[in-house]
GROMACS .gro file of C-alpha atoms in nm:
model
  242
    1MET     CA    1  16.767  13.012  -0.293
    2ASP     CA    2  16.822  13.277  -0.554
    3PRO     CA    3  16.579  13.193  -0.840
    4TYR     CA    4  16.827  13.310  -1.099
    5PRO     CA    5  17.149  13.122  -1.173
    6PRO     CA    6  17.477  13.308  -1.119
    7SER     CA    7  17.582  13.492  -1.432
    8ASN     CA    8  17.917  13.313  -1.448
    9GLU     CA    9  17.744  12.972  -1.428
   10LEU     CA   10  17.495  13.059  -1.702
   11GLY     CA   11  17.767  13.215  -1.913
   12ALA     CA   12  17.978  12.901  -1.889
   13THR     CA   13  17.680  12.688  -1.986
   14LEU     CA   14  17.592  12.899  -2.288
   15GLY     CA   15  17.954  12.905  -2.395
   16ARG     CA   16  17.960  12.528  -2.385
   17ILE     CA   17  17.645  12.505  -2.597
   18ARG     CA   18  17.785  12.740  -2.859
   19GLY     CA   19  18.107  12.545  -2.872
   20LEU     CA   20  17.930  12.213  -2.907
   21VAL     CA   21  17.619  12.279  -3.111
   22LEU     CA   22  17.765  12.501  -3.378
   23THR     CA   23  18.028  12.240  -3.464
   24GLN     CA   24  17.756  11.985  -3.547
   25GLU     CA   25  17.608  11.932  -3.892
   26THR     CA   26  17.256  11.826  -3.800
   27ALA     CA   27  16.975  11.936  -3.576
   28GLN     CA   28  16.970  11.589  -3.421
   29HIS     CA   29  17.319  11.637  -3.280
   30ALA     CA   30  17.216  11.977  -3.153
   31VAL     CA   31  16.908  11.858  -2.966
   32ASP     CA   32  17.099  11.563  -2.816
   33LEU     CA   33  17.364  11.796  -2.677
   34LEU     CA   34  17.113  12.051  -2.553
   35ALA     CA   35  16.916  11.781  -2.372
   36GLN     CA   36  17.233  11.680  -2.187
   37VAL     CA   37  17.308  12.041  -2.092
   38ALA     CA   38  16.949  12.092  -1.974
   39GLN     CA   39  16.977  11.797  -1.739
   40GLU     CA   40  17.321  11.893  -1.612
   41THR     CA   41  17.208  12.247  -1.533
   42THR     CA   42  16.882  12.137  -1.363
   43PRO     CA   43  16.992  11.953  -1.046
   44ASN     CA   44  16.642  11.825  -0.966
   45ALA     CA   45  16.583  11.669  -1.309
   46SER     CA   46  16.576  11.293  -1.356
   47GLY     CA   47  16.601  11.350  -1.730
   48ALA     CA   48  16.567  11.616  -1.996
   49GLY     CA   49  16.469  11.648  -2.358
   50VAL     CA   50  16.455  11.889  -2.650
   51SER     CA   51  16.211  11.859  -2.940
   52LEU     CA   52  16.197  12.048  -3.266
   53ILE     CA   53  15.833  12.057  -3.376
   54HIS     CA   54  15.669  12.145  -3.706
   55GLU     CA   55  15.291  12.134  -3.749
   56ALA     CA   56  15.253  11.934  -3.426
   57GLN     CA   57  15.500  11.669  -3.549
   58ARG     CA   58  15.848  11.615  -3.410
   59THR     CA   59  16.126  11.671  -3.661
   60SER     CA   60  16.417  11.608  -3.423
   61VAL     CA   61  16.420  11.482  -3.065
   62GLY     CA   62  16.697  11.479  -2.807
   63ALA     CA   63  16.648  11.278  -2.488
   64THR     CA   64  16.883  11.190  -2.205
   65ASP     CA   65  16.723  10.855  -2.121
   66ALA     CA   66  16.443  10.608  -2.187
   67LEU     CA   67  16.207  10.774  -1.937
   68VAL     CA   68  16.221  11.102  -2.131
   69ARG     CA   69  16.168  10.922  -2.462
   70THR     CA   70  15.866  10.739  -2.317
   71ALA     CA   71  15.713  11.060  -2.182
   72ASP     CA   72  15.764  11.233  -2.516
   73ASP     CA   73  15.636  10.941  -2.723
   74LEU     CA   74  15.321  10.935  -2.513
   75GLN     CA   75  15.256  11.302  -2.589
   76TYR     CA   76  15.278  11.263  -2.963
   77GLY     CA   77  15.090  10.935  -2.960
   78LEU     CA   78  14.804  11.082  -2.756
   79GLY     CA   79  14.818  11.429  -2.910
   80GLU     CA   80  14.834  11.606  -2.573
   81GLY     CA   81  15.083  11.700  -2.305
   82PRO     CA   82  15.297  11.979  -2.160
   83CYS     CA   83  15.559  11.983  -2.434
   84LEU     CA   84  15.306  12.016  -2.715
   85THR     CA   85  15.118  12.280  -2.517
   86ALA     CA   86  15.432  12.482  -2.443
   87TRP     CA   87  15.513  12.476  -2.815
   88SER     CA   88  15.161  12.566  -2.933
   89THR     CA   89  15.086  12.834  -2.670
   90ARG     CA   90  15.441  12.973  -2.664
   91SER     CA   91  15.424  12.962  -2.282
   92PRO     CA   92  15.597  12.751  -2.014
   93VAL     CA   93  15.399  12.463  -1.863
   94THR     CA   94  15.458  12.319  -1.516
   95ILE     CA   95  15.308  11.995  -1.387
   96GLU     CA   96  15.361  11.947  -1.015
   97ASP     CA   97  15.215  11.597  -0.995
   98THR     CA   98  15.098  11.387  -1.289
   99SER     CA   99  14.889  11.170  -1.057
  100ILE     CA  100  14.650  11.459  -0.985
  101ASP     CA  101  14.694  11.709  -1.272
  102GLN     CA  102  14.390  11.694  -1.503
  103ARG     CA  103  14.492  11.929  -1.786
  104PHE     CA  104  14.618  11.637  -1.994
  105PRO     CA  105  14.432  11.343  -1.840
  106ARG     CA  106  14.541  11.066  -2.076
  107TRP     CA  107  14.903  11.176  -2.088
  108SER     CA  108  14.927  11.242  -1.714
  109ALA     CA  109  14.788  10.901  -1.626
  110ALA     CA  110  15.020  10.723  -1.869
  111ALA     CA  111  15.322  10.930  -1.765
  112ALA     CA  112  15.257  10.864  -1.396
  113GLU     CA  113  15.238  10.492  -1.467
  114ALA     CA  114  15.569  10.515  -1.656
  115GLY     CA  115  15.734  10.687  -1.358
  116VAL     CA  116  15.712  11.059  -1.445
  117ARG     CA  117  15.566  11.257  -1.156
  118SER     CA  118  15.652  11.618  -1.241
  119CYS     CA  119  15.782  11.819  -1.535
  120PHE     CA  120  15.857  12.164  -1.665
  121SER     CA  121  15.839  12.249  -2.037
  122VAL     CA  122  15.945  12.577  -2.194
  123PRO     CA  123  15.894  12.678  -2.560
  124LEU     CA  124  16.186  12.742  -2.794
  125LEU     CA  125  16.102  13.078  -2.949
  126ARG     CA  126  16.279  13.257  -3.229
  127GLY     CA  127  16.104  13.577  -3.325
  128ARG     CA  128  15.747  13.486  -3.410
  129ASP     CA  129  15.832  13.121  -3.463
  130SER     CA  130  15.792  12.848  -3.204
  131LEU     CA  131  16.061  12.593  -3.294
  132GLY     CA  132  15.976  12.333  -3.033
  133ALA     CA  133  16.021  12.284  -2.661
  134MET     CA  134  16.281  12.207  -2.396
  135LYS     CA  135  16.168  12.003  -2.098
  136VAL     CA  136  16.283  11.839  -1.777
  137TYR     CA  137  16.117  11.546  -1.599
  138SER     CA  138  16.139  11.406  -1.249
  139THR     CA  139  16.029  11.085  -1.081
  140VAL     CA  140  15.915  11.281  -0.772
  141PRO     CA  141  15.629  11.533  -0.742
  142ALA     CA  142  15.694  11.909  -0.733
  143ALA     CA  143  16.060  11.860  -0.818
  144PHE     CA  144  16.126  12.194  -0.986
  145ASP     CA  145  16.159  12.521  -0.799
  146ASP     CA  146  16.186  12.880  -0.920
  147ALA     CA  147  16.561  12.848  -0.971
  148ASP     CA  148  16.518  12.542  -1.194
  149ARG     CA  149  16.252  12.715  -1.402
  150ALA     CA  150  16.453  13.036  -1.434
  151ARG     CA  151  16.764  12.843  -1.535
  152LEU     CA  152  16.584  12.638  -1.801
  153THR     CA  153  16.406  12.946  -1.936
  154SER     CA  154  16.739  13.129  -1.972
  155LEU     CA  155  16.888  12.823  -2.135
  156SER     CA  156  16.599  12.803  -2.381
  157VAL     CA  157  16.672  13.153  -2.514
  158ALA     CA  158  17.023  13.056  -2.623
  159ALA     CA  159  16.903  12.716  -2.742
  160SER     CA  160  16.638  12.879  -2.961
  161ALA     CA  161  16.893  13.097  -3.137
  162LEU     CA  162  17.127  12.806  -3.192
  163LEU     CA  163  16.860  12.561  -3.305
  164GLY     CA  164  16.712  12.824  -3.533
  165HIS     CA  165  17.052  12.856  -3.696
  166VAL     CA  166  17.091  12.480  -3.735
  167GLN     CA  167  16.734  12.438  -3.857
  168THR     CA  168  16.778  12.709  -4.118
  169SER     CA  169  17.103  12.552  -4.237
  170GLU     CA  170  16.941  12.209  -4.249
  171THR     CA  171  16.641  12.343  -4.437
  172SER     CA  172  16.865  12.501  -4.699
  173THR     CA  173  17.061  12.178  -4.733
  174ARG     CA  174  16.743  11.973  -4.761
  175ILE     CA  175  16.595  12.207  -5.022
  176SER     CA  176  16.917  12.195  -5.223
  177SER     CA  177  16.915  11.816  -5.206
  178GLU     CA  178  16.551  11.797  -5.309
  179LEU     CA  179  16.614  12.041  -5.594
  180ARG     CA  180  16.902  11.829  -5.722
  181GLY     CA  181  16.680  11.523  -5.700
  182SER     CA  182  16.399  11.700  -5.882
  183LEU     CA  183  16.630  11.816  -6.159
  184ARG     CA  184  16.773  11.467  -6.196
  185SER     CA  185  16.423  11.319  -6.217
  186ARG     CA  186  16.324  11.574  -6.480
  187ASP     CA  187  16.636  11.496  -6.683
  188LEU     CA  188  16.567  11.123  -6.663
  189VAL     CA  189  16.210  11.171  -6.784
  190GLY     CA  190  16.332  11.380  -7.077
  191ILE     CA  191  16.595  11.124  -7.174
  192ALA     CA  192  16.352  10.833  -7.136
  193LYS     CA  193  16.098  11.011  -7.356
  194GLY     CA  194  16.369  11.072  -7.616
  195ILE     CA  195  16.466  10.704  -7.616
  196LEU     CA  196  16.105  10.599  -7.673
  197MET     CA  197  16.049  10.863  -7.939
  198GLN     CA  198  16.348  10.734  -8.135
  199ARG     CA  199  16.297  10.366  -8.065
  200GLU     CA  200  15.919  10.350  -8.102
  201GLY     CA  201  15.855  10.636  -8.341
  202LEU     CA  202  15.638  10.814  -8.083
  203THR     CA  203  15.563  11.179  -8.043
  204GLU     CA  204  15.669  11.342  -7.716
  205ALA     CA  205  15.313  11.330  -7.583
  206GLU     CA  206  15.277  10.963  -7.683
  207ALA     CA  207  15.608  10.876  -7.519
  208LEU     CA  208  15.500  11.040  -7.192
  209ALA     CA  209  15.164  10.858  -7.211
  210ALA     CA  210  15.346  10.529  -7.267
  211LEU     CA  211  15.569  10.588  -6.966
  212THR     CA  212  15.271  10.672  -6.749
  213ALA     CA  213  15.074  10.366  -6.867
  214ARG     CA  214  15.369  10.136  -6.807
  215ALA     CA  215  15.425  10.268  -6.454
  216ARG     CA  216  15.055  10.224  -6.375
  217SER     CA  217  15.029   9.871  -6.517
  218THR     CA  218  15.350   9.738  -6.360
  219GLY     CA  219  15.342   9.923  -6.029
  220ILE     CA  220  15.702  10.037  -6.086
  221PRO     CA  221  15.759  10.389  -5.947
  222PHE     CA  222  15.773  10.643  -6.231
  223GLY     CA  223  16.122  10.761  -6.136
  224GLN     CA  224  16.254  10.406  -6.124
  225LEU     CA  225  16.093  10.324  -6.459
  226THR     CA  226  16.255  10.618  -6.635
  227ALA     CA  227  16.591  10.537  -6.474
  228ASP     CA  228  16.564  10.177  -6.597
  229ILE     CA  229  16.495  10.289  -6.952
  230VAL     CA  230  16.786  10.534  -6.947
  231ASN     CA  231  17.012  10.262  -6.807
  232GLY     CA  232  16.906  10.019  -7.081
  233HIS     CA  233  16.676   9.798  -6.875
  234GLY     CA  234  16.347   9.905  -7.035
  235SER     CA  235  16.180   9.641  -7.252
  236PRO     CA  236  16.145   9.707  -7.621
  237GLY     CA  237  15.804   9.687  -7.777
  238GLY     CA  238  15.550   9.850  -7.996
  239ARG     CA  239  15.357  10.171  -7.951
  240GLY     CA  240  15.252  10.203  -7.585
  241ALA     CA  241  15.484   9.926  -7.470
  242LEU     CA  242  15.833   9.977  -7.334
   0.00000   0.00000   0.00000
C-alpha cells in the first residue's frame, strides 16, 4: 500500500476541514470536527481525538467516543501517555500494543484494561509552538500502518494552522472579555469608595480599608461586596462598617 494518501483525497479532506472549522466560533467546535475527520480518514482507527494543551493541561478536547475520552482522561490523570509525550517532545508516538509497551506503564496498563490496544499520536505544531496533539486509537494491536501514520501527520499540519488561528482568535476574545471585566471591577471599587466617603465621612484610603475589612469579616467576595454597595444593598454604619 502506498504510505501516502492520494493528493486528491487529502485535498478533499483539508478542504472539508477549512470549510467546517473556520465557520466555528470556538476551539471546542474545531477539535470536535477535527477528531471526526481524523477517524474518517484513518480506516483502522476505532476512535480519534484532538487535544489543545497548555502547560500540560488540556484547554479543549475533541473525542469521537467514550473510549477515546477514557484513554485521554487516563493520561491527564496519571500525568503520562503518548498524547502528552507527543505534545511535549514535538514528535509522533506509536504504541503497537499497550499490553506490552513499558514506556508509560501506568497508562498502558489502564488503557489496555479499558480496551485500547494500540495508538498513534502526532503533535500539533505551529512554528515553535506545540499546540497539542492529534491521536487515533484502536482496540486491536498494531492497527496503524505507514499509510495511516502518513495520513494523520499530513492532516495534523493543516489542523495546526487552523487550530492556531482559532486559538489566537479565542485568546483575543478572552483577553478582551477579561479586560472589560477588570475595568468594570475597577469602576465598581471606585464608585463604592465614593459612596462610603460621602456616607461615612471617610478618606479614600479609609474607605478602601473599610471595604477590605468588610469582605474579610463576612467572607463576601470583594467584587460582589462593591457591587452590592453600588446597587444599594450595602449596610449603613459608622467608620469601618458598611
